[in-house]
mmCIF file of C-alpha atoms in Angstrom:
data_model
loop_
_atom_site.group_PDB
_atom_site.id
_atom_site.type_symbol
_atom_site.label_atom_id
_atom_site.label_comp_id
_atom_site.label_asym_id
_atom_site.label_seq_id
_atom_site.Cartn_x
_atom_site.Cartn_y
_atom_site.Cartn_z
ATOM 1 C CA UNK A 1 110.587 86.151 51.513
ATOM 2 C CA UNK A 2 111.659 83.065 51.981
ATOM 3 C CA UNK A 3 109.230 79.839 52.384
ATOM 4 C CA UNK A 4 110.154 77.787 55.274
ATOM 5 C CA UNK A 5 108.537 75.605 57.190
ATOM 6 C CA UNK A 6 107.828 75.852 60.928
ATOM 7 C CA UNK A 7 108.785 72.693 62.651
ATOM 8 C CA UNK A 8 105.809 71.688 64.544
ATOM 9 C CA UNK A 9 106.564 67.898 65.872
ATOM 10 C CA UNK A 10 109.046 67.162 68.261
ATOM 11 C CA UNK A 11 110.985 65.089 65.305
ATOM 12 C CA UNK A 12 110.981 68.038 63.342
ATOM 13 C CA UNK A 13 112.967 70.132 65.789
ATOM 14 C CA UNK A 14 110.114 71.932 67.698
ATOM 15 C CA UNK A 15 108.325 70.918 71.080
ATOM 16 C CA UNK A 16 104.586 70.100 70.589
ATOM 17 C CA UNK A 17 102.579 72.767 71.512
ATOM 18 C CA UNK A 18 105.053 75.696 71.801
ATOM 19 C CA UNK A 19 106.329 77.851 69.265
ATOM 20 C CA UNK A 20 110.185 78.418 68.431
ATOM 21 C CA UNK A 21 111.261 81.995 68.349
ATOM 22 C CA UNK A 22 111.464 83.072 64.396
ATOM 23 C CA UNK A 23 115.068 84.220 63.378
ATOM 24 C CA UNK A 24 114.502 86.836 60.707
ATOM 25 C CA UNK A 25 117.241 86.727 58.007
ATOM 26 C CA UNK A 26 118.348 90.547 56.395
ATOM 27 C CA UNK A 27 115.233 91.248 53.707
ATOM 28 C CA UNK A 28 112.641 89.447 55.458
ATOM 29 C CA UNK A 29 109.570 91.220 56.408
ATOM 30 C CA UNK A 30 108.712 90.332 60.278
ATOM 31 C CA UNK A 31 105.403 91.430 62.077
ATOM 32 C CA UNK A 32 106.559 92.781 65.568
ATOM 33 C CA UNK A 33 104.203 92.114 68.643
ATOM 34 C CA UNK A 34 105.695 94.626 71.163
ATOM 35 C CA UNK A 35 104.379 97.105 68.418
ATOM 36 C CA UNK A 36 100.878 95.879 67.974
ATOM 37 C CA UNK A 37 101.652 93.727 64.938
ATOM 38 C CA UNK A 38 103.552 96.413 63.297
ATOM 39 C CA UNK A 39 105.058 94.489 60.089
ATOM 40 C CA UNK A 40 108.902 95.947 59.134
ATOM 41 C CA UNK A 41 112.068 95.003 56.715
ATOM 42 C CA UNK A 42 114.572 93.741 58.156
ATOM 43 C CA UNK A 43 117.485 95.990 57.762
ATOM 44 C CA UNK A 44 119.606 94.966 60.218
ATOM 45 C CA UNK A 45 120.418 91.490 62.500
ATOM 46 C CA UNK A 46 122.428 91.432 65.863
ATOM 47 C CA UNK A 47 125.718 91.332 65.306
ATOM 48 C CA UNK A 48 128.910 92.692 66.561
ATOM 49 C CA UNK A 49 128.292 95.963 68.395
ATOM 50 C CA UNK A 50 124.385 95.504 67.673
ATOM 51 C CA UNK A 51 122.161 93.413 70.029
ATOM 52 C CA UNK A 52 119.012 93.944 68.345
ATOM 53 C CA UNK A 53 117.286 93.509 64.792
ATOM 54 C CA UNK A 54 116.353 96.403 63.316
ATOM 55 C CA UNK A 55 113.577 96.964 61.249
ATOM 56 C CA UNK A 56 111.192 99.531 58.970
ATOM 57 C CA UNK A 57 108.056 99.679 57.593
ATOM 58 C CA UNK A 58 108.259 98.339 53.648
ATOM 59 C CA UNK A 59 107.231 101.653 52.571
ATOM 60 C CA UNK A 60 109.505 103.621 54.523
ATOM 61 C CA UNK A 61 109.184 105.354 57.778
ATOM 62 C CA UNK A 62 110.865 105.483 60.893
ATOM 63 C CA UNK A 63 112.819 102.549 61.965
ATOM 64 C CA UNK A 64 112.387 100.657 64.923
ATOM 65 C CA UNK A 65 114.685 97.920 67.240
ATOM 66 C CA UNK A 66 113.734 94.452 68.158
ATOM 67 C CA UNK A 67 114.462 92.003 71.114
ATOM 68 C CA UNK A 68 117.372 89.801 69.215
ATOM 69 C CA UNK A 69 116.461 86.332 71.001
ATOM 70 C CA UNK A 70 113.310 86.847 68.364
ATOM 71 C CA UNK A 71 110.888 86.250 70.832
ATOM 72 C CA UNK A 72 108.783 89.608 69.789
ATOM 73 C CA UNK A 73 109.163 88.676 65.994
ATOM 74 C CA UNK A 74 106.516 86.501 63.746
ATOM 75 C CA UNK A 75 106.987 85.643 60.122
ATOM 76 C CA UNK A 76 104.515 87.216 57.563
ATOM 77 C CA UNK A 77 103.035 84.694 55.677
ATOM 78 C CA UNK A 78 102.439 85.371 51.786
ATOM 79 C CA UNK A 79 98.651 85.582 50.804
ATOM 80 C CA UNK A 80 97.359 82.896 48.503
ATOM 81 C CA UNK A 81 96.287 84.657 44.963
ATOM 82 C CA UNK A 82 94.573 81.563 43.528
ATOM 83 C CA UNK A 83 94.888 77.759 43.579
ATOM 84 C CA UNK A 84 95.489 75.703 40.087
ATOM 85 C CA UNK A 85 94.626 71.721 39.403
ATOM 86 C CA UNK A 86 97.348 69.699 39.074
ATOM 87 C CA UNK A 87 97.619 67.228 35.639
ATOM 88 C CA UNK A 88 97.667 64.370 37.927
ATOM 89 C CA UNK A 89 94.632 61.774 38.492
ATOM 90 C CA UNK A 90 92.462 61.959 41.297
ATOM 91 C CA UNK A 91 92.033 60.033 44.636
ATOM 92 C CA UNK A 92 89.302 58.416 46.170
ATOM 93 C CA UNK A 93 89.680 57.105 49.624
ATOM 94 C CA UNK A 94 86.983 54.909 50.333
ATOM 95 C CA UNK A 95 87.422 54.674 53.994
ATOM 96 C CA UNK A 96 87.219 58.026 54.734
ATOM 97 C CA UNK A 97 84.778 59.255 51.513
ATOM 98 C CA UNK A 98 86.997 61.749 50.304
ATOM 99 C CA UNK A 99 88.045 62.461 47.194
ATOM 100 C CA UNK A 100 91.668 64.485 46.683
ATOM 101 C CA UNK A 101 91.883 66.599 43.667
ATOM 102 C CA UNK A 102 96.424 67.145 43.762
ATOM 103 C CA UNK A 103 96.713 71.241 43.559
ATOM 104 C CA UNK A 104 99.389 74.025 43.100
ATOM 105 C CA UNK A 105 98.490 76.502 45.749
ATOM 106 C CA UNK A 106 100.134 80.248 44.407
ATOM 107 C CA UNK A 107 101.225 82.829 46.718
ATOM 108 C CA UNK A 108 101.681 87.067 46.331
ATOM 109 C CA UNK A 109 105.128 86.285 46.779
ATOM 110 C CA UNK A 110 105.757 84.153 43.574
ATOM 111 C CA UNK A 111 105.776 81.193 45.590
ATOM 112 C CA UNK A 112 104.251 77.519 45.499
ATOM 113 C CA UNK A 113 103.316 74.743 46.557
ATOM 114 C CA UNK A 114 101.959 71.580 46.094
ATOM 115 C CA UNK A 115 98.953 70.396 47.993
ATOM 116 C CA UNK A 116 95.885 68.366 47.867
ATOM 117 C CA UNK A 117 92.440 69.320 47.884
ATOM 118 C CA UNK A 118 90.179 67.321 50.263
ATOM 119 C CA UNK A 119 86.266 66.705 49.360
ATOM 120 C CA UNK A 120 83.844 64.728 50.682
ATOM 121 C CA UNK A 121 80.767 63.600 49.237
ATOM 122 C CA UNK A 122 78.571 66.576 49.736
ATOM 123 C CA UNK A 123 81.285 68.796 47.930
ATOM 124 C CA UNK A 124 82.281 66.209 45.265
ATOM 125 C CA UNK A 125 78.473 66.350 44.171
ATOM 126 C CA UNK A 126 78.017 69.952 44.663
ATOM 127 C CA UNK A 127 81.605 70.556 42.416
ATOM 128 C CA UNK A 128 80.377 68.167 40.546
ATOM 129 C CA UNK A 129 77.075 70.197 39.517
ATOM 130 C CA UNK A 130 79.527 73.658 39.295
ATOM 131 C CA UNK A 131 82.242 72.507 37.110
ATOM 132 C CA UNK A 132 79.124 71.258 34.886
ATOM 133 C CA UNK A 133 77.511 74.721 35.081
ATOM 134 C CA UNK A 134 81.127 76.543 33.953
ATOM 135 C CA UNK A 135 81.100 73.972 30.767
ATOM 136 C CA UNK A 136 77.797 74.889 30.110
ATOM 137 C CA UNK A 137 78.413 78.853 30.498
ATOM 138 C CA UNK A 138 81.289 78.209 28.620
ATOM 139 C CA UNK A 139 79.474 76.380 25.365
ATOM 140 C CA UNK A 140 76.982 79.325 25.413
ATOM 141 C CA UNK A 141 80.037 81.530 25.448
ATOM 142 C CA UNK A 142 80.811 79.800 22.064
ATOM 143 C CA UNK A 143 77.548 80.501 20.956
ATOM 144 C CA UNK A 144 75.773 77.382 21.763
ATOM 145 C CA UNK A 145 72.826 76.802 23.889
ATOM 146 C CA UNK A 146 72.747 77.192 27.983
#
């Protein structure tokens, strides 16, 4: 699956506050709202002597036709699996209080991306006080004292 964005200010190609009919492309999976949320494969896009998209559930079954202004069609997002610090240094913004910790976020699909992990003060001291108590789990681990 593919990870693009979805335009969302009027500079990025969308209106504010309405959403832009998603376009499957041949292999995406699609989540159908005319069927209840029903998510399919895309096995087939309008084309000459076919006004609809076609689709199937991933795991086989029986196939089904879509609208093919994509009106009826939303894009599956991939799940995140787990989110990984970034070697960079951290932020502190001390107008707003927060400290930014940069991230990889990693998806089911294989897929990244960068982003930025936003704390204020109550979670800075409260990570603060974790990330001590998985050093100190850790020493004990190595046989030293907890």
């Amino acid at each position: 699956m593919s990870r693009r964005g979805t335009p969302h200010l009027p500079s990025q190609g969308g209106e504010l506050g309405t959403a832009a009919p998603f376009y499957p492309r041949l292999g995406d999976l699609a989540r159908d709202t005319s069927r209840g949320g029903e998510i399919g494969v895309v096995i087939a896009l309008p084309a000459d002597g076919r006004n609809t998209y076609h689709l199937c559930p991933a795991g086989g079954g029986d196939k089904w036709s879509a609208p093919n202004d994509g009106t009826t069609l939303r894009p599956v997002q991939p799940h995140v699996t787990h989110i990984t610090p970034l070697k960079r240094d951290v932020t502190y913004d001390a107008r707003a209080q927060h400290g930014g910790l940069p991230v990889t976020v990693h998806y089911d699909d294989g897929g990244t991306a960068e982003s930025l992990l936003t704390l204020d003060p109550s979670q800075l001291e409260l990570y603060h006080y974790q990330v001590g108590r998985i050093l100190a789990l850790r020493d004990k681990d190595r046989g030293g004292k907890l």
